[in-house]
Amino acid sequence: MNTLIAPSVLAADFANLQKDSEMLNKSQADWFHIDIMDGVFVPNISFGMPVLKAIAKHATKPLDVHLMIVNPDQYIETFAALGSAVLTVHYEACDHLHRTLQKIKSCGMKAGVALNPHTPISVLESIIKDIDVVCIMSVNPGFGGQSFIEETYTKVRALKALITEKGSTALIEIDGGVTNKNAKQLVDAGADVLVAGSYVFGAEDPMKTIEGLKSL
Ligand code: DX5
Ligand code: ZN
């Protein structure tokens, strides 16, 4: 499969989201990655529903919404109504993950589960067949522009093996510190979706940078 590229809007120009959204529409990006942080699950607050609504108005590609929030269940219908295509919750924030995933799917979205860097792949053994996207955090969630954690490669390989063993169709997404220095190795290890924030939006030519990631 062709690697999917999901630029993280967290690194976009918030004073000109229309312009950056149109750039992503024109680029080879596959998804818009949207980071929602609540200041409780992670030590930062990003943006909420009104900003997502503004992005959705301009985006012509699927919205991949990454919830870094406690109690995600209470907002599942709201994110569906706002046009999310993929809704990802954190394993660490869900007491009843199976129920949460069923609710996401019943609202017509793909269900994603994100794992913090310290959380082993093995926690997904009994639920992997219910997941559409596993997001492996390759930095501690909460901020863009951090350095990639090298242990991620081992986790990607372990997840790929689990997916194959269980006959799951889950995609493997990598989020945090992705650049041209690690992208190829991640894809070789089994990654299907690469999220990139500062590497794309900090580049002189973001469209070319996306093209570079896409053609790995
Ligand atoms: C981190 C977010 C990431 C972040 C990635 O908490 O989930 O999606 O925006 O940004 P970079 O690519 O700059 O690490
Ligand atoms: Zn993210």
Coordinates of C-alpha atoms and ligand atoms in Angstrom, one line a residue:
M1 CA 0.0 0.0 0.0
N2 CA 1.0 3.6 -0.7
T3 CA 2.0 5.3 2.5
L4 CA -0.6 7.8 3.7
I5 CA 0.6 11.3 4.7
A6 CA -1.3 13.2 7.4
P7 CA 0.2 16.7 8.0
S8 CA -0.6 17.9 11.6
V9 CA -2.5 21.2 11.5
L10 CA -1.1 21.9 15.0
A11 CA 1.9 23.3 13.2
A12 CA -0.1 25.4 10.7
D13 CA -0.6 29.2 10.8
F14 CA -3.7 29.5 13.1
A15 CA -4.2 33.1 11.8
N16 CA -4.5 31.8 8.3
L17 CA -6.0 28.3 8.5
Q18 CA -7.9 28.7 5.2
K19 CA -4.6 29.2 3.4
D20 CA -2.9 26.2 5.0
S21 CA -6.0 24.1 4.5
E22 CA -6.1 25.0 0.8
M23 CA -2.4 24.1 0.5
L24 CA -3.1 20.7 2.0
N25 CA -6.0 20.2 -0.4
K26 CA -3.7 20.9 -3.4
S27 CA -0.8 18.8 -2.0
Q28 CA -0.3 15.1 -2.0
A29 CA -1.4 14.8 1.6
D30 CA -4.0 12.1 2.3
W31 CA -5.5 13.2 5.6
F32 CA -5.7 16.3 7.8
H33 CA -4.3 15.3 11.2
I34 CA -6.1 17.4 13.9
D35 CA -4.7 17.4 17.5
I36 CA -7.3 18.1 20.2
M37 CA -5.6 18.6 23.7
D38 CA -7.5 19.3 26.9
G39 CA -4.8 20.5 29.3
V40 CA -5.7 17.5 31.5
F41 CA -4.7 14.3 29.7
V42 CA -1.7 16.3 28.3
P43 CA 0.0 19.4 29.7
N44 CA -1.2 21.7 26.8
I45 CA -4.4 23.0 25.3
S46 CA -4.6 23.2 21.5
F47 CA -8.0 24.0 20.1
G48 CA -11.5 22.7 20.1
M49 CA -14.7 22.4 18.2
P50 CA -15.0 25.9 16.7
V51 CA -11.5 25.6 15.1
L52 CA -12.2 22.1 13.9
K53 CA -15.4 23.4 12.3
A54 CA -13.5 26.2 10.5
I55 CA -10.9 23.7 9.2
A56 CA -13.7 21.3 8.1
K57 CA -15.3 24.1 6.0
H58 CA -12.2 24.2 3.8
A59 CA -10.7 20.7 3.9
T60 CA -11.5 18.4 1.0
K61 CA -9.7 15.4 2.5
P62 CA -10.6 13.1 5.4
L63 CA -10.1 14.6 8.9
D64 CA -8.0 12.4 11.2
V65 CA -8.9 13.6 14.7
H66 CA -6.5 12.7 17.5
L67 CA -8.1 13.2 20.9
M68 CA -5.6 13.8 23.7
I69 CA -8.4 14.3 26.2
V70 CA -9.9 12.5 29.2
N71 CA -13.4 11.1 28.9
P72 CA -13.5 11.1 25.1
D73 CA -16.8 9.2 25.1
Q74 CA -18.8 12.3 25.9
Y75 CA -17.7 14.0 22.6
I76 CA -17.9 11.2 20.1
E77 CA -21.2 12.3 18.5
T78 CA -20.0 15.9 18.4
F79 CA -16.8 14.9 16.5
A80 CA -18.9 12.8 14.1
A81 CA -21.2 15.8 13.4
L82 CA -18.2 18.0 12.8
G83 CA -17.1 15.7 10.0
S84 CA -14.3 13.5 11.5
A85 CA -13.5 10.5 9.3
V86 CA -11.1 8.9 11.8
L87 CA -11.5 9.4 15.6
T88 CA -8.6 8.3 17.7
V89 CA -8.7 8.0 21.5
H90 CA -5.9 7.3 23.8
Y91 CA -5.6 3.8 25.3
E92 CA -4.5 5.4 28.5
A93 CA -7.7 7.6 28.7
C94 CA -10.3 4.8 28.2
D95 CA -11.5 2.5 31.0
H96 CA -13.9 0.7 28.6
L97 CA -12.0 0.8 25.3
H98 CA -14.2 -1.8 23.5
R99 CA -17.3 0.2 24.2
T100 CA -15.7 3.4 23.1
L101 CA -14.6 1.9 19.8
Q102 CA -18.0 0.5 19.1
K103 CA -19.5 3.9 19.8
I104 CA -17.1 5.6 17.4
K105 CA -17.9 3.1 14.6
S106 CA -21.7 3.3 15.2
C107 CA -21.4 7.0 14.6
G108 CA -19.9 6.2 11.1
M109 CA -16.2 7.0 11.8
K110 CA -13.1 4.8 11.7
A111 CA -11.9 4.0 15.2
G112 CA -8.3 4.8 16.2
V113 CA -6.4 4.0 19.3
A114 CA -3.2 5.9 20.3
L115 CA -0.5 4.5 22.6
N116 CA 1.8 6.7 24.6
P117 CA 5.6 5.9 24.3
H118 CA 5.6 3.9 27.5
T119 CA 2.6 1.8 26.7
P120 CA 3.5 -1.6 25.2
I121 CA 1.9 -3.0 22.0
S122 CA 0.8 -6.1 24.0
V123 CA -2.1 -4.2 25.6
L124 CA -3.9 -4.3 22.2
E125 CA -3.9 -8.2 21.9
S126 CA -7.5 -8.6 22.8
I127 CA -8.8 -5.6 20.9
I128 CA -6.7 -5.3 17.7
K129 CA -9.4 -6.8 15.4
D130 CA -11.8 -3.9 16.5
I131 CA -9.3 -1.2 15.7
D132 CA -9.1 0.6 12.3
V133 CA -6.0 2.7 13.0
V134 CA -3.3 2.3 15.7
C135 CA -1.5 5.5 16.4
I136 CA 2.0 4.9 17.9
M137 CA 3.1 8.0 19.6
S138 CA 6.8 8.6 18.8
V139 CA 7.0 11.6 21.1
N140 CA 5.2 12.3 24.4
P141 CA 1.8 13.7 23.4
G142 CA 1.1 17.4 24.0
F143 CA 3.5 19.4 21.8
G144 CA 4.7 19.6 18.2
G145 CA 8.3 19.9 17.3
Q146 CA 9.8 17.2 19.7
S147 CA 12.5 14.7 18.9
F148 CA 11.5 11.2 17.6
I149 CA 11.9 8.4 20.1
E150 CA 14.0 5.6 18.5
E151 CA 12.3 2.8 20.4
T152 CA 9.4 3.4 18.1
Y153 CA 10.8 1.1 15.3
T154 CA 10.7 -1.9 17.7
K155 CA 7.1 -1.0 18.5
V156 CA 6.1 -0.7 14.9
R157 CA 7.5 -4.2 14.2
A158 CA 5.8 -5.7 17.2
L159 CA 2.5 -4.1 16.1
K160 CA 2.8 -5.3 12.5
A161 CA 3.4 -8.9 13.8
L162 CA 0.3 -8.7 16.1
I163 CA -1.8 -7.4 13.2
T164 CA -0.7 -10.2 10.9
E165 CA -1.1 -12.9 13.6
K166 CA -4.6 -11.8 14.5
G167 CA -5.7 -11.1 10.9
S168 CA -6.5 -7.5 11.8
T169 CA -7.0 -4.8 9.1
A170 CA -5.7 -2.0 11.4
L171 CA -3.4 0.7 9.8
I172 CA -0.3 1.7 11.7
E173 CA 0.1 5.4 12.1
I174 CA 3.2 7.1 13.5
D175 CA 2.8 10.5 15.3
G176 CA 5.6 12.8 16.5
G177 CA 9.0 13.9 15.2
V178 CA 8.5 12.4 11.7
T179 CA 11.0 13.7 9.1
N180 CA 12.8 12.4 6.1
K181 CA 15.4 11.0 8.5
N182 CA 13.1 8.4 9.9
A183 CA 10.2 8.1 7.5
K184 CA 11.7 5.4 5.2
Q185 CA 12.7 3.2 8.2
L186 CA 9.2 3.6 9.6
V187 CA 7.6 2.5 6.4
D188 CA 10.0 -0.4 6.1
A189 CA 9.1 -1.5 9.7
G190 CA 5.4 -1.5 8.7
A191 CA 4.0 2.0 9.1
D192 CA 1.0 2.9 6.8
V193 CA 0.3 6.5 7.9
L194 CA 2.9 9.2 8.7
V195 CA 1.8 12.3 10.7
A196 CA 4.2 15.2 10.3
G197 CA 3.7 18.7 11.8
S198 CA 6.7 20.9 12.1
Y199 CA 8.6 19.1 9.4
V200 CA 5.9 20.0 6.9
F201 CA 4.8 23.4 8.0
G202 CA 8.3 24.6 9.0
A203 CA 9.6 23.8 5.6
E204 CA 10.3 26.4 3.0
D205 CA 8.1 24.5 0.6
P206 CA 5.5 22.4 2.5
M207 CA 3.9 20.9 -0.7
K208 CA 7.3 19.7 -1.9
T209 CA 8.0 18.3 1.6
I210 CA 4.8 16.3 1.6
E211 CA 5.7 15.1 -1.9
G212 CA 9.0 13.9 -0.6
L213 CA 7.4 11.9 2.2
K214 CA 4.8 10.5 -0.2
S215 CA 7.4 9.2 -2.6
L216 CA 9.5 7.3 -0.1
Ligands
DX5_1 C1 1.7 15.6 19.5 C2 0.7 15.6 18.4 C3 1.3 15.4 17.1 C4 2.2 16.6 16.7 C5 3.2 16.2 15.7 O1 1.1 15.6 20.7 O2 -0.2 14.5 18.6 O3 0.4 15.2 16.1 O4 1.4 17.7 16.2 O5 4.0 17.3 15.5 P1 5.6 17.1 15.0 O6 5.5 16.4 13.7 O7 6.1 18.5 14.9 O8 6.2 16.3 16.1
ZN2 ZN -1.4 13.9 16.8

